[in-house]
Amino acid sequence: RPEWLGFPFRIHKDPELIQNVSEGLKKLYKTKLFPLEDTYHFHDFHSPALEDADFDNKPMVLLVGQYSTGKTTFIRHLMEQDFPGMRIGPEPTTDSFIAVMHGEQDGLIPGNALVVDPKKPFRKLNAFGNAFLNRFVCAQMPNAVLESISIIDTPGILSGEKQRISRGYDFAAVLEWFAERVDRIILLFDAHKLDISDEFSEVIRSLKNHEDKMRVVLNKADQIGTQQLMRVYGALMWSLGKIVGTPEVIRVYIGSFWAQPLLVADNRKLFEAEEQDLFKDIQGLPRNAALRKLNDLIKRARLAKVHAYIISSLKKEMPNMFGKENKKKELIANLGEIYTRIEKEHQISPGDFPKLAKMQEILANQDFSKFQAVKPKLLEAVEDMLANDIAKLMTLVRQEEAAMPSQSVQGGAFEGTMDGPFGHGYGEGAGEGIDELEWVVARDKPTYDEIFYTLSPVNGKVSGALAKKEMVKSKLPNTVLGKIWKLADVDKDGYLDDDEFALANHLIKVKLEGHELPTDLPEHLIPPSKRGL
């Protein structure tokens, strides 16, 4: 019985016992990471312990934005169906966190019942108290989209005077809890009234460690013209750059995400392309879910390791008998120096350390005498997990992905543009003429024939060298022209006849108009004289 990931299982006798990724992650967390977290009070400082449901749940999408930016409408647009508890309006309507999930029957489950359900990944939200739980519900309904993902709708973030009226719970902390567990965070902005309030800035900063999950949607972009849209987009990027504080730019999708006619249709093609890209991003979530959970566990393990070093350093500095309180205050004040020392001593990147101010605030209420000294065995177990077990699990992730290549979100708005004439780019570029009986290249063939006969063809064909002289006039790079040559030389004889030469010029035109070349020549582009080959 071989050992794998530190736990045994049979390979030959019981093939059904071979672990999947989520089982492997659960086992790793319970046996190697949790003991370290528990010993050094990690859950009091950073994030509650993980449960089985955290590893088993479907990918989740979290929608965040100021009120009336179209969050609830966006969910309605994706699912093409109303969900229980849905309210839409220009005023702040969604006053609750709504987890929209799949269920056999339509219904609403209140927050207090949700946090005692072991099958749902929300049990640890109990810590935020009744003020939050009264504002948390789960809307269940049968819907094809929800079979693959769950969506979390959040209360509109308030601006101006409204944000000062307390919600009764720590809104940013709740969002941070969700951010740790979701697969995608979508920040929605309204192109018509682009204003980032203080509360929204605070929220975006609290999501700082999850930039890899963040996407931005500039919604209602059909309400303004192209020139205004450019200015609004520039202003949004500038504002985000100041708040997020990273040199990398977050991906922004521009569009009008609801099923209504566009008010200003000038940018229709742009909106279609952007919506298609966003849909592809969301559709890929189920396929990448195991990798995301693995990635989040690695992040958590790195933080837990640093946390253990911080707590054990504080324990080491504490006196045994007298002056404990004064020493505690001194250590909290000098926490920055302790960070620097740990960084050098253990070669840890500064980015792995928790926020200094937040750590100091929590430490002020902790009893330092209960802290544990450094325990090398616990740290070694986590080191071993990061160095060896995770690598073994990675191969299993790849195997699972290969076994389920078609796993993507289906139904709702995702079905509308898949195939047929309303698919993105249908009948454009290399797809032009796809529905026509006549060969589309024949339209411009007389022009191409004139050039062809100036090249003095032999036996009705021109050589590669002669064709090259004409083709390089397009100024396209050789790599592109080489691909066009391969596509146009349909009979693969190393020469181009008049039909193939016309096809090469048609493909050059397609590329010069900004479209991509096909990998293989589509049937409608094959010259009629070559269709029998």
Short mmCIF file of C-alpha atoms in Angstrom, two decimals:
data_model
loop_
_atom_site.label_atom_id
_atom_site.label_comp_id
_atom_site.label_asym_id
_atom_site.label_seq_id
_atom_site.Cartn_x
_atom_site.Cartn_y
_atom_site.Cartn_z
CA ARG A 1 0.00 0.00 0.00
CA PRO A 2 1.85 3.07 -1.19
CA GLU A 3 1.78 6.30 0.73
CA TRP A 4 0.52 9.30 -1.21
CA LEU A 5 0.15 12.80 0.21
CA GLY A 6 0.96 11.38 3.61
CA PHE A 7 -2.14 9.18 3.66
CA PRO A 8 -2.49 5.60 2.44
CA PHE A 9 -4.94 4.30 -0.11
CA ARG A 10 -5.18 1.15 -2.17
CA ILE A 11 -4.66 1.37 -5.90
CA HIS A 12 -5.46 -2.10 -7.24
CA LYS A 13 -8.01 -3.59 -4.87
CA ASP A 14 -10.43 -0.67 -4.57
CA PRO A 15 -10.04 1.72 -7.45
CA GLU A 16 -12.97 3.78 -6.17
CA LEU A 17 -10.87 4.78 -3.14
CA ILE A 18 -8.45 6.83 -5.25
CA GLN A 19 -8.83 10.37 -4.02
CA ASN A 20 -10.00 13.26 -6.17
CA VAL A 21 -8.51 16.72 -5.77
CA SER A 22 -11.06 17.99 -3.28
CA GLU A 23 -10.60 14.88 -1.07
CA GLY A 24 -6.83 15.36 -1.26
CA LEU A 25 -7.12 19.04 -0.27
CA LYS A 26 -9.39 18.20 2.69
CA LYS A 27 -6.94 15.59 3.94
CA LEU A 28 -3.96 17.92 3.56
CA TYR A 29 -5.74 20.75 5.35
CA LYS A 30 -6.87 18.60 8.28
CA THR A 31 -3.61 16.71 8.80
CA LYS A 32 -0.95 19.33 8.02
CA LEU A 33 -2.23 22.90 7.94
CA PHE A 34 -5.00 22.96 10.53
CA PRO A 35 -2.74 21.85 13.46
CA LEU A 36 -0.43 24.83 12.75
CA GLU A 37 -3.37 27.26 12.47
CA ASP A 38 -4.94 25.98 15.67
CA THR A 39 -1.72 26.13 17.72
CA TYR A 40 -0.99 29.76 16.81
CA HIS A 41 -4.58 31.14 17.03
CA PHE A 42 -4.65 31.80 13.26
CA HIS A 43 -8.48 31.80 13.24
CA ASP A 44 -8.69 34.68 15.73
CA PHE A 45 -6.51 36.85 13.49
CA HIS A 46 -7.20 36.03 9.86
CA SER A 47 -9.86 33.63 8.70
CA PRO A 48 -12.07 30.94 10.27
CA ALA A 49 -11.10 27.28 9.83
CA LEU A 50 -12.06 25.69 6.53
CA GLU A 51 -14.80 23.05 6.40
CA ASP A 52 -15.56 20.19 4.00
CA ALA A 53 -18.17 22.33 2.22
CA ASP A 54 -15.46 24.88 1.35
CA PHE A 55 -13.68 22.21 -0.70
CA ASP A 56 -16.82 20.64 -2.21
CA ASN A 57 -18.88 23.67 -3.22
CA LYS A 58 -19.42 24.84 -6.80
CA PRO A 59 -17.48 27.85 -8.10
CA MET A 60 -18.94 31.10 -6.77
CA VAL A 61 -19.11 34.54 -8.39
CA LEU A 62 -19.29 37.57 -6.06
CA LEU A 63 -20.84 40.79 -7.42
CA VAL A 64 -19.83 44.04 -5.74
CA GLY A 65 -20.76 47.60 -6.67
CA GLN A 66 -22.44 50.81 -5.59
CA TYR A 67 -26.22 50.84 -5.57
CA SER A 68 -27.99 50.97 -8.95
CA THR A 69 -24.98 49.79 -11.00
CA GLY A 70 -27.00 46.82 -12.24
CA LYS A 71 -25.75 43.95 -10.04
CA THR A 72 -29.10 42.18 -9.63
CA THR A 73 -30.00 42.89 -13.28
CA PHE A 74 -26.64 41.34 -14.29
CA ILE A 75 -27.57 38.10 -12.46
CA ARG A 76 -31.03 38.18 -14.05
CA HIS A 77 -29.34 38.64 -17.46
CA LEU A 78 -27.02 35.65 -16.94
CA MET A 79 -29.79 33.30 -15.78
CA GLU A 80 -32.58 34.73 -17.96
CA GLN A 81 -34.92 34.14 -15.06
CA ASP A 82 -36.08 36.01 -11.94
CA PHE A 83 -34.83 34.59 -8.66
CA PRO A 84 -36.66 34.52 -5.28
CA GLY A 85 -36.13 37.70 -3.26
CA MET A 86 -35.01 39.70 -6.31
CA ARG A 87 -35.69 43.44 -6.21
CA ILE A 88 -34.50 45.92 -8.84
CA GLY A 89 -34.76 49.71 -8.81
CA PRO A 90 -32.79 52.96 -9.06
CA GLU A 91 -32.76 53.37 -5.25
CA PRO A 92 -30.71 51.02 -2.96
CA THR A 93 -33.03 47.98 -3.29
CA THR A 94 -30.92 44.89 -2.52
CA ASP A 95 -30.39 45.34 1.22
CA SER A 96 -29.20 41.77 1.81
CA PHE A 97 -26.49 39.39 0.77
CA ILE A 98 -28.30 36.90 -1.48
CA ALA A 99 -26.58 33.62 -2.36
CA VAL A 100 -28.29 32.48 -5.58
CA MET A 101 -27.86 28.69 -5.74
CA HIS A 102 -29.30 25.66 -7.47
CA GLY A 103 -32.20 23.83 -5.84
CA GLU A 104 -35.02 21.56 -6.96
CA GLN A 105 -37.69 24.06 -5.82
CA ASP A 106 -37.89 27.86 -5.75
CA GLY A 107 -37.44 29.16 -2.22
CA LEU A 108 -35.63 31.39 0.26
CA ILE A 109 -33.56 30.10 3.18
CA PRO A 110 -32.92 32.72 5.92
CA GLY A 111 -29.39 33.37 7.19
CA ASN A 112 -29.76 31.74 10.61
CA ALA A 113 -30.86 28.47 8.99
CA LEU A 114 -28.12 28.71 6.35
CA VAL A 115 -25.25 28.86 8.82
CA VAL A 116 -26.24 25.58 10.47
CA ASP A 117 -26.44 23.65 7.18
CA PRO A 118 -23.24 21.55 6.90
CA LYS A 119 -23.75 21.11 3.13
CA LYS A 120 -23.51 24.86 2.48
CA PRO A 121 -20.16 26.67 2.73
CA PHE A 122 -21.54 29.43 5.00
CA ARG A 123 -21.28 28.01 8.53
CA LYS A 124 -18.44 30.30 9.60
CA LEU A 125 -20.47 33.43 8.77
CA ASN A 126 -22.04 32.81 12.17
CA ALA A 127 -19.21 34.93 13.63
CA PHE A 128 -20.66 38.13 12.11
CA GLY A 129 -23.69 37.95 14.37
CA ASN A 130 -27.42 38.51 14.05
CA ALA A 131 -27.23 41.95 12.44
CA PHE A 132 -25.58 40.27 9.44
CA LEU A 133 -27.55 36.99 9.48
CA ASN A 134 -30.83 38.91 9.31
CA ARG A 135 -29.50 40.41 6.08
CA PHE A 136 -28.33 37.14 4.53
CA VAL A 137 -30.52 34.76 2.52
CA CYS A 138 -30.08 31.95 0.03
CA ALA A 139 -32.33 32.00 -3.04
CA GLN A 140 -32.69 28.48 -4.43
CA MET A 141 -34.16 27.65 -7.82
CA PRO A 142 -33.81 25.16 -10.68
CA ASN A 143 -31.71 26.86 -13.40
CA ALA A 144 -29.17 25.48 -15.90
CA VAL A 145 -26.58 28.20 -15.11
CA LEU A 146 -26.76 27.45 -11.37
CA GLU A 147 -25.95 23.79 -11.97
CA SER A 148 -22.33 24.87 -12.57
CA ILE A 149 -21.89 28.08 -10.51
CA SER A 150 -23.44 29.96 -7.58
CA ILE A 151 -23.74 33.76 -7.57
CA ILE A 152 -23.57 36.07 -4.54
CA ASP A 153 -25.50 39.35 -4.84
CA THR A 154 -24.43 42.02 -2.33
CA PRO A 155 -26.12 45.15 -0.97
CA GLY A 156 -25.35 48.26 -3.04
CA ILE A 157 -22.40 50.12 -1.58
CA LEU A 158 -23.59 53.47 -0.30
CA SER A 159 -22.22 56.88 -1.17
CA GLY A 160 -22.24 60.27 0.53
CA GLU A 161 -24.19 60.68 3.76
CA LYS A 162 -25.83 57.23 3.56
CA GLN A 163 -22.54 55.42 4.10
CA ARG A 164 -22.13 56.96 7.55
CA ILE A 165 -25.26 55.26 8.85
CA SER A 166 -23.81 52.03 10.20
CA ARG A 167 -25.02 48.72 8.81
CA GLY A 168 -24.68 47.04 12.21
CA TYR A 169 -21.99 44.63 10.96
CA ASP A 170 -18.54 44.94 9.39
CA PHE A 171 -19.45 45.10 5.69
CA ALA A 172 -15.83 45.08 4.43
CA ALA A 173 -14.97 42.08 6.66
CA VAL A 174 -17.95 40.09 5.32
CA LEU A 175 -16.89 40.84 1.74
CA GLU A 176 -13.34 39.79 2.56
CA TRP A 177 -14.67 36.49 3.95
CA PHE A 178 -16.53 35.86 0.69
CA ALA A 179 -13.56 37.01 -1.43
CA GLU A 180 -11.37 34.30 0.10
CA ARG A 181 -13.83 31.60 -0.90
CA VAL A 182 -15.15 32.70 -4.30
CA ASP A 183 -13.65 32.02 -7.72
CA ARG A 184 -14.42 35.35 -9.35
CA ILE A 185 -15.08 38.84 -7.94
CA ILE A 186 -16.87 41.19 -10.35
CA LEU A 187 -16.81 44.90 -9.49
CA LEU A 188 -19.61 46.76 -11.26
CA PHE A 189 -19.47 50.44 -12.20
CA ASP A 190 -22.12 52.58 -13.87
CA ALA A 191 -20.73 54.44 -16.91
CA HIS A 192 -23.40 57.08 -16.43
CA LYS A 193 -22.45 58.06 -12.89
CA LEU A 194 -18.89 57.03 -12.23
CA ASP A 195 -18.20 57.89 -8.63
CA ILE A 196 -16.22 55.76 -6.20
CA SER A 197 -17.43 56.43 -2.66
CA ASP A 198 -15.32 56.10 0.49
CA GLU A 199 -17.06 52.84 1.42
CA PHE A 200 -16.41 51.38 -2.06
CA SER A 201 -12.73 52.42 -1.86
CA GLU A 202 -12.47 50.71 1.53
CA VAL A 203 -14.12 47.58 0.10
CA ILE A 204 -11.73 47.43 -2.89
CA ARG A 205 -8.76 47.83 -0.54
CA SER A 206 -10.05 45.01 1.68
CA LEU A 207 -10.02 42.74 -1.42
CA LYS A 208 -6.36 43.63 -2.05
CA ASN A 209 -5.00 40.08 -1.73
CA HIS A 210 -7.43 38.75 -4.33
CA GLU A 211 -6.58 40.82 -7.42
CA ASP A 212 -6.17 37.59 -9.40
CA LYS A 213 -9.91 36.90 -8.93
CA MET A 214 -11.05 40.45 -9.73
CA ARG A 215 -12.71 41.59 -12.94
CA VAL A 216 -14.35 44.96 -13.55
CA VAL A 217 -17.55 45.57 -15.51
CA LEU A 218 -18.31 49.08 -16.77
CA ASN A 219 -22.07 48.65 -17.11
CA LYS A 220 -24.73 50.81 -18.82
CA ALA A 221 -22.11 51.90 -21.38
CA ASP A 222 -24.83 52.18 -24.06
CA GLN A 223 -26.16 55.32 -22.37
CA ILE A 224 -23.26 57.47 -23.59
CA GLY A 225 -21.52 58.14 -26.92
CA THR A 226 -18.07 56.91 -27.97
CA GLN A 227 -16.16 60.06 -26.99
CA GLN A 228 -17.75 60.18 -23.53
CA LEU A 229 -17.17 56.45 -23.10
CA MET A 230 -13.43 56.89 -23.75
CA ARG A 231 -13.28 59.60 -21.09
CA VAL A 232 -15.28 57.55 -18.57
CA TYR A 233 -13.05 54.49 -19.21
CA GLY A 234 -9.92 56.62 -18.68
CA ALA A 235 -11.31 58.08 -15.45
CA LEU A 236 -12.22 54.60 -14.18
CA MET A 237 -8.72 53.23 -14.85
CA TRP A 238 -7.14 56.24 -13.15
CA SER A 239 -9.37 55.88 -10.05
CA LEU A 240 -8.79 52.12 -9.84
CA GLY A 241 -5.03 52.57 -10.20
CA LYS A 242 -5.03 54.81 -7.13
CA ILE A 243 -7.16 52.46 -5.02
CA VAL A 244 -5.81 49.03 -6.02
CA GLY A 245 -2.23 50.30 -5.98
CA THR A 246 -0.73 47.69 -8.30
CA PRO A 247 1.07 48.40 -11.58
CA GLU A 248 -0.94 45.65 -13.31
CA VAL A 249 -4.23 46.69 -14.84
CA ILE A 250 -7.40 44.81 -13.85
CA ARG A 251 -9.36 43.54 -16.87
CA VAL A 252 -12.34 45.82 -17.58
CA TYR A 253 -15.35 44.63 -19.61
CA ILE A 254 -17.44 47.38 -21.19
CA GLY A 255 -21.07 46.79 -22.10
CA SER A 256 -24.76 46.87 -21.32
CA PHE A 257 -25.54 43.72 -19.39
CA TRP A 258 -29.29 43.33 -19.70
CA ALA A 259 -31.73 42.13 -22.36
CA GLN A 260 -32.93 45.58 -23.51
CA PRO A 261 -32.26 47.49 -26.79
CA LEU A 262 -29.08 49.59 -26.75
CA LEU A 263 -29.77 53.31 -26.25
CA VAL A 264 -26.68 54.41 -28.21
CA ALA A 265 -25.82 51.60 -30.62
CA ASP A 266 -22.53 53.13 -31.94
CA ASN A 267 -20.38 50.65 -29.98
CA ARG A 268 -22.48 47.53 -30.55
CA LYS A 269 -19.56 45.47 -31.91
CA LEU A 270 -17.35 46.42 -28.96
CA PHE A 271 -20.11 45.47 -26.47
CA GLU A 272 -20.63 42.11 -28.20
CA ALA A 273 -16.91 41.27 -28.12
CA GLU A 274 -16.64 42.31 -24.45
CA GLU A 275 -19.68 40.31 -23.40
CA GLN A 276 -18.31 37.28 -25.23
CA ASP A 277 -14.96 37.62 -23.39
CA LEU A 278 -16.67 37.97 -20.00
CA PHE A 279 -18.91 34.97 -20.69
CA LYS A 280 -15.87 32.88 -21.66
CA ASP A 281 -14.18 33.92 -18.41
CA ILE A 282 -17.20 32.87 -16.32
CA GLN A 283 -17.72 29.67 -18.34
CA GLY A 284 -14.15 28.57 -17.57
CA LEU A 285 -14.68 28.71 -13.78
CA PRO A 286 -15.88 25.10 -13.27
CA ARG A 287 -12.88 23.79 -15.21
CA ASN A 288 -10.45 25.83 -13.09
CA ALA A 289 -12.22 25.37 -9.74
CA ALA A 290 -9.85 22.68 -8.39
CA LEU A 291 -6.83 24.79 -9.33
CA ARG A 292 -8.34 27.84 -7.60
CA LYS A 293 -8.95 25.87 -4.39
CA LEU A 294 -5.37 24.58 -4.53
CA ASN A 295 -4.07 28.10 -5.09
CA ASP A 296 -6.10 29.48 -2.16
CA LEU A 297 -4.81 26.71 0.11
CA ILE A 298 -1.20 27.59 -0.83
CA LYS A 299 -1.89 31.30 -0.07
CA ARG A 300 -3.42 30.31 3.27
CA ALA A 301 -0.49 28.01 4.15
CA ARG A 302 2.05 30.76 3.44
CA LEU A 303 0.15 33.20 5.65
CA ALA A 304 -0.24 30.59 8.43
CA LYS A 305 3.52 29.94 8.36
CA VAL A 306 4.36 33.65 8.69
CA HIS A 307 1.72 34.01 11.40
CA ALA A 308 3.30 31.16 13.39
CA TYR A 309 6.71 32.89 13.21
CA ILE A 310 5.18 36.19 14.42
CA ILE A 311 3.33 34.63 17.37
CA SER A 312 6.30 32.48 18.46
CA SER A 313 8.60 35.55 18.24
CA LEU A 314 6.23 37.51 20.49
CA LYS A 315 6.12 34.58 22.96
CA LYS A 316 9.93 34.41 23.04
CA GLU A 317 10.20 38.13 23.91
CA MET A 318 7.68 38.02 26.78
CA PRO A 319 9.01 38.01 30.37
CA ASN A 320 8.09 35.05 32.60
CA MET A 321 7.02 36.99 35.67
CA PHE A 322 6.75 40.79 35.89
CA GLY A 323 6.12 43.67 33.47
CA LYS A 324 4.07 41.60 31.03
CA GLU A 325 1.60 44.37 30.15
CA ASN A 326 4.30 46.97 29.46
CA LYS A 327 6.30 44.49 27.40
CA LYS A 328 3.16 43.60 25.41
CA LYS A 329 2.58 47.29 24.52
CA GLU A 330 6.23 47.68 23.54
CA LEU A 331 6.15 44.57 21.31
CA ILE A 332 2.96 45.71 19.54
CA ALA A 333 4.49 49.13 18.90
CA ASN A 334 7.66 47.52 17.49
CA LEU A 335 5.86 44.88 15.42
CA GLY A 336 7.32 46.34 12.20
CA GLU A 337 10.85 45.54 13.43
CA ILE A 338 9.78 41.98 14.30
CA TYR A 339 8.44 41.62 10.72
CA THR A 340 11.81 42.75 9.31
CA ARG A 341 13.71 40.32 11.55
CA ILE A 342 11.51 37.34 10.56
CA GLU A 343 11.81 38.36 6.90
CA LYS A 344 15.62 38.18 7.04
CA GLU A 345 15.86 35.17 9.32
CA HIS A 346 13.54 32.91 7.32
CA GLN A 347 13.90 34.48 3.80
CA ILE A 348 10.21 35.33 3.59
CA SER A 349 8.87 37.80 1.00
CA PRO A 350 7.44 41.04 2.51
CA GLY A 351 4.22 40.42 0.53
CA ASP A 352 3.49 37.31 2.63
CA PHE A 353 3.10 39.30 5.88
CA PRO A 354 -0.34 40.31 7.20
CA LYS A 355 -1.22 44.03 7.32
CA LEU A 356 0.70 45.64 10.17
CA ALA A 357 -2.08 47.96 11.47
CA LYS A 358 -4.70 45.18 11.49
CA MET A 359 -2.31 42.80 13.27
CA GLN A 360 -1.48 45.42 15.93
CA GLU A 361 -5.19 46.08 16.51
CA ILE A 362 -6.01 42.38 17.09
CA LEU A 363 -2.88 41.76 19.20
CA ALA A 364 -3.97 44.49 21.65
CA ASN A 365 -6.87 42.24 22.77
CA GLN A 366 -4.90 38.99 22.95
CA ASP A 367 -3.40 37.28 26.00
CA PHE A 368 0.29 36.82 25.08
CA SER A 369 0.82 34.26 27.86
CA LYS A 370 -1.38 31.81 25.92
CA PHE A 371 0.85 32.04 22.83
CA GLN A 372 2.99 29.02 21.92
CA ALA A 373 6.72 28.90 21.34
CA VAL A 374 8.02 27.77 17.94
CA LYS A 375 7.19 24.12 17.14
CA PRO A 376 9.47 22.96 14.30
CA LYS A 377 7.48 19.77 13.61
CA LEU A 378 4.28 21.68 12.78
CA LEU A 379 6.18 24.09 10.52
CA GLU A 380 8.01 21.21 8.82
CA ALA A 381 4.68 19.52 8.05
CA VAL A 382 3.46 22.67 6.25
CA GLU A 383 6.83 23.07 4.47
CA ASP A 384 6.56 19.44 3.32
CA MET A 385 3.00 20.05 2.16
CA LEU A 386 4.06 23.06 0.07
CA ALA A 387 7.20 21.40 -1.32
CA ASN A 388 5.93 17.87 -2.07
CA ASP A 389 2.23 17.18 -1.53
CA ILE A 390 1.00 20.17 -3.56
CA ALA A 391 3.12 19.07 -6.55
CA LYS A 392 1.54 15.59 -6.45
CA LEU A 393 -1.89 17.15 -6.21
CA MET A 394 -1.12 19.35 -9.23
CA THR A 395 -0.76 16.29 -11.46
CA LEU A 396 -4.14 15.07 -10.22
CA VAL A 397 -5.65 18.50 -11.06
CA ARG A 398 -4.39 18.14 -14.64
CA GLN A 399 -5.80 14.59 -14.86
CA GLU A 400 -9.20 15.79 -13.60
CA GLU A 401 -9.19 18.67 -16.10
CA ALA A 402 -8.33 16.29 -18.95
CA ALA A 403 -11.14 13.93 -17.91
CA MET A 404 -13.69 16.78 -18.00
CA PRO A 405 -12.65 19.00 -20.93
CA SER A 406 -16.21 20.09 -21.74
CA GLN A 407 -17.05 21.23 -18.22
CA SER A 408 -18.34 24.79 -18.63
CA VAL A 409 -21.33 26.90 -17.60
CA GLN A 410 -24.37 26.22 -19.80
CA GLY A 411 -27.86 27.67 -20.10
CA GLY A 412 -29.26 31.20 -19.70
CA ALA A 413 -27.49 33.97 -21.60
CA PHE A 414 -24.58 31.61 -22.32
CA GLU A 415 -26.72 29.73 -24.87
CA GLY A 416 -27.88 32.79 -26.81
CA THR A 417 -24.74 33.53 -28.78
CA MET A 418 -23.10 30.11 -29.00
CA ASP A 419 -23.93 29.15 -32.58
CA GLY A 420 -25.89 30.51 -35.52
CA PRO A 421 -25.90 33.95 -37.13
CA PHE A 422 -25.87 35.81 -33.79
CA GLY A 423 -22.64 34.21 -32.59
CA HIS A 424 -19.83 36.73 -32.14
CA GLY A 425 -18.02 37.37 -35.43
CA TYR A 426 -20.43 35.27 -37.49
CA GLY A 427 -20.20 36.19 -41.20
CA GLU A 428 -17.18 38.47 -40.63
CA GLY A 429 -13.53 38.12 -41.61
CA ALA A 430 -12.79 34.55 -42.69
CA GLY A 431 -16.46 33.75 -41.96
CA GLU A 432 -17.72 36.17 -44.62
CA GLY A 433 -19.84 34.38 -47.25
CA ILE A 434 -20.49 31.36 -45.01
CA ASP A 435 -24.21 31.25 -45.95
CA GLU A 436 -23.84 32.22 -49.60
CA LEU A 437 -24.15 29.81 -52.51
CA GLU A 438 -21.52 31.64 -54.56
CA TRP A 439 -17.82 31.49 -53.61
CA VAL A 440 -17.22 34.75 -51.71
CA VAL A 441 -13.74 35.28 -53.26
CA ALA A 442 -15.34 35.41 -56.74
CA ARG A 443 -16.58 38.97 -56.01
CA ASP A 444 -13.06 40.42 -56.22
CA LYS A 445 -11.56 37.72 -58.44
CA PRO A 446 -11.39 39.91 -61.61
CA THR A 447 -9.11 42.36 -59.74
CA TYR A 448 -6.93 39.53 -58.42
CA ASP A 449 -6.80 37.91 -61.91
CA GLU A 450 -5.33 41.08 -63.43
CA ILE A 451 -2.44 40.91 -60.93
CA PHE A 452 -2.12 37.14 -61.45
CA TYR A 453 -1.60 37.44 -65.23
CA THR A 454 1.02 40.21 -64.82
CA LEU A 455 3.14 37.58 -62.98
CA SER A 456 3.43 35.52 -66.22
CA PRO A 457 2.02 32.20 -64.98
CA VAL A 458 3.39 28.98 -66.46
CA ASN A 459 0.76 26.30 -67.23
CA GLY A 460 -1.77 28.49 -65.39
CA LYS A 461 0.25 28.61 -62.14
CA VAL A 462 2.70 30.98 -60.40
CA SER A 463 5.63 29.80 -58.30
CA GLY A 464 6.16 30.62 -54.63
CA ALA A 465 8.92 33.13 -55.45
CA LEU A 466 6.64 35.11 -57.81
CA ALA A 467 3.67 34.97 -55.44
CA LYS A 468 5.91 36.15 -52.58
CA LYS A 469 6.91 39.31 -54.54
CA GLU A 470 3.25 40.27 -54.76
CA MET A 471 2.21 39.14 -51.27
CA VAL A 472 4.92 41.08 -49.39
CA LYS A 473 3.43 44.31 -50.78
CA SER A 474 0.77 43.87 -48.04
CA LYS A 475 3.57 44.61 -45.49
CA LEU A 476 2.30 41.74 -43.33
CA PRO A 477 5.04 39.80 -41.45
CA ASN A 478 6.47 36.63 -43.02
CA THR A 479 4.95 34.46 -40.28
CA VAL A 480 1.45 35.63 -41.31
CA LEU A 481 2.16 35.40 -45.05
CA GLY A 482 3.57 31.88 -44.55
CA LYS A 483 0.29 30.84 -42.89
CA ILE A 484 -1.74 32.44 -45.72
CA TRP A 485 0.39 30.54 -48.30
CA LYS A 486 -0.32 27.21 -46.53
CA LEU A 487 -4.07 27.91 -46.42
CA ALA A 488 -4.22 29.13 -50.06
CA ASP A 489 -2.16 26.27 -51.57
CA VAL A 490 -5.17 23.95 -51.31
CA ASP A 491 -3.75 21.14 -53.47
CA LYS A 492 -0.32 21.41 -51.74
CA ASP A 493 1.65 21.40 -55.02
CA GLY A 494 3.89 24.37 -54.13
CA TYR A 495 2.26 26.60 -56.78
CA LEU A 496 -0.82 28.85 -56.89
CA ASP A 497 -3.32 28.77 -59.75
CA ASP A 498 -5.67 31.72 -60.38
CA ASP A 499 -8.27 30.50 -57.79
CA GLU A 500 -5.63 29.87 -55.12
CA PHE A 501 -3.95 33.21 -55.84
CA ALA A 502 -7.33 34.98 -55.47
CA LEU A 503 -7.88 33.09 -52.17
CA ALA A 504 -4.43 34.20 -50.87
CA ASN A 505 -5.32 37.83 -51.63
CA HIS A 506 -8.73 37.43 -49.96
CA LEU A 507 -7.03 36.11 -46.79
CA ILE A 508 -4.56 39.03 -46.89
CA LYS A 509 -7.57 41.39 -47.02
CA VAL A 510 -9.16 39.56 -44.06
CA LYS A 511 -5.99 40.01 -42.00
CA LEU A 512 -5.53 43.68 -43.00
CA GLU A 513 -9.10 44.39 -41.86
CA GLY A 514 -8.11 43.25 -38.36
CA HIS A 515 -9.62 39.76 -38.30
CA GLU A 516 -7.89 36.54 -37.26
CA LEU A 517 -6.91 33.90 -39.81
CA PRO A 518 -8.57 30.49 -39.47
CA THR A 519 -6.45 27.50 -38.36
CA ASP A 520 -7.89 25.38 -41.18
CA LEU A 521 -9.49 26.65 -44.35
CA PRO A 522 -13.31 26.79 -43.84
CA GLU A 523 -15.37 24.88 -46.41
CA HIS A 524 -16.99 28.01 -47.88
CA LEU A 525 -13.53 29.44 -48.77
CA ILE A 526 -12.31 26.35 -50.67
CA PRO A 527 -12.29 27.24 -54.41
CA PRO A 528 -15.10 25.39 -56.26
CA SER A 529 -12.45 23.86 -58.57
CA LYS A 530 -10.76 22.24 -55.55
CA ARG A 531 -13.77 20.95 -53.61
CA GLY A 532 -13.43 17.45 -54.96
CA LEU A 533 -9.86 17.06 -53.57
#
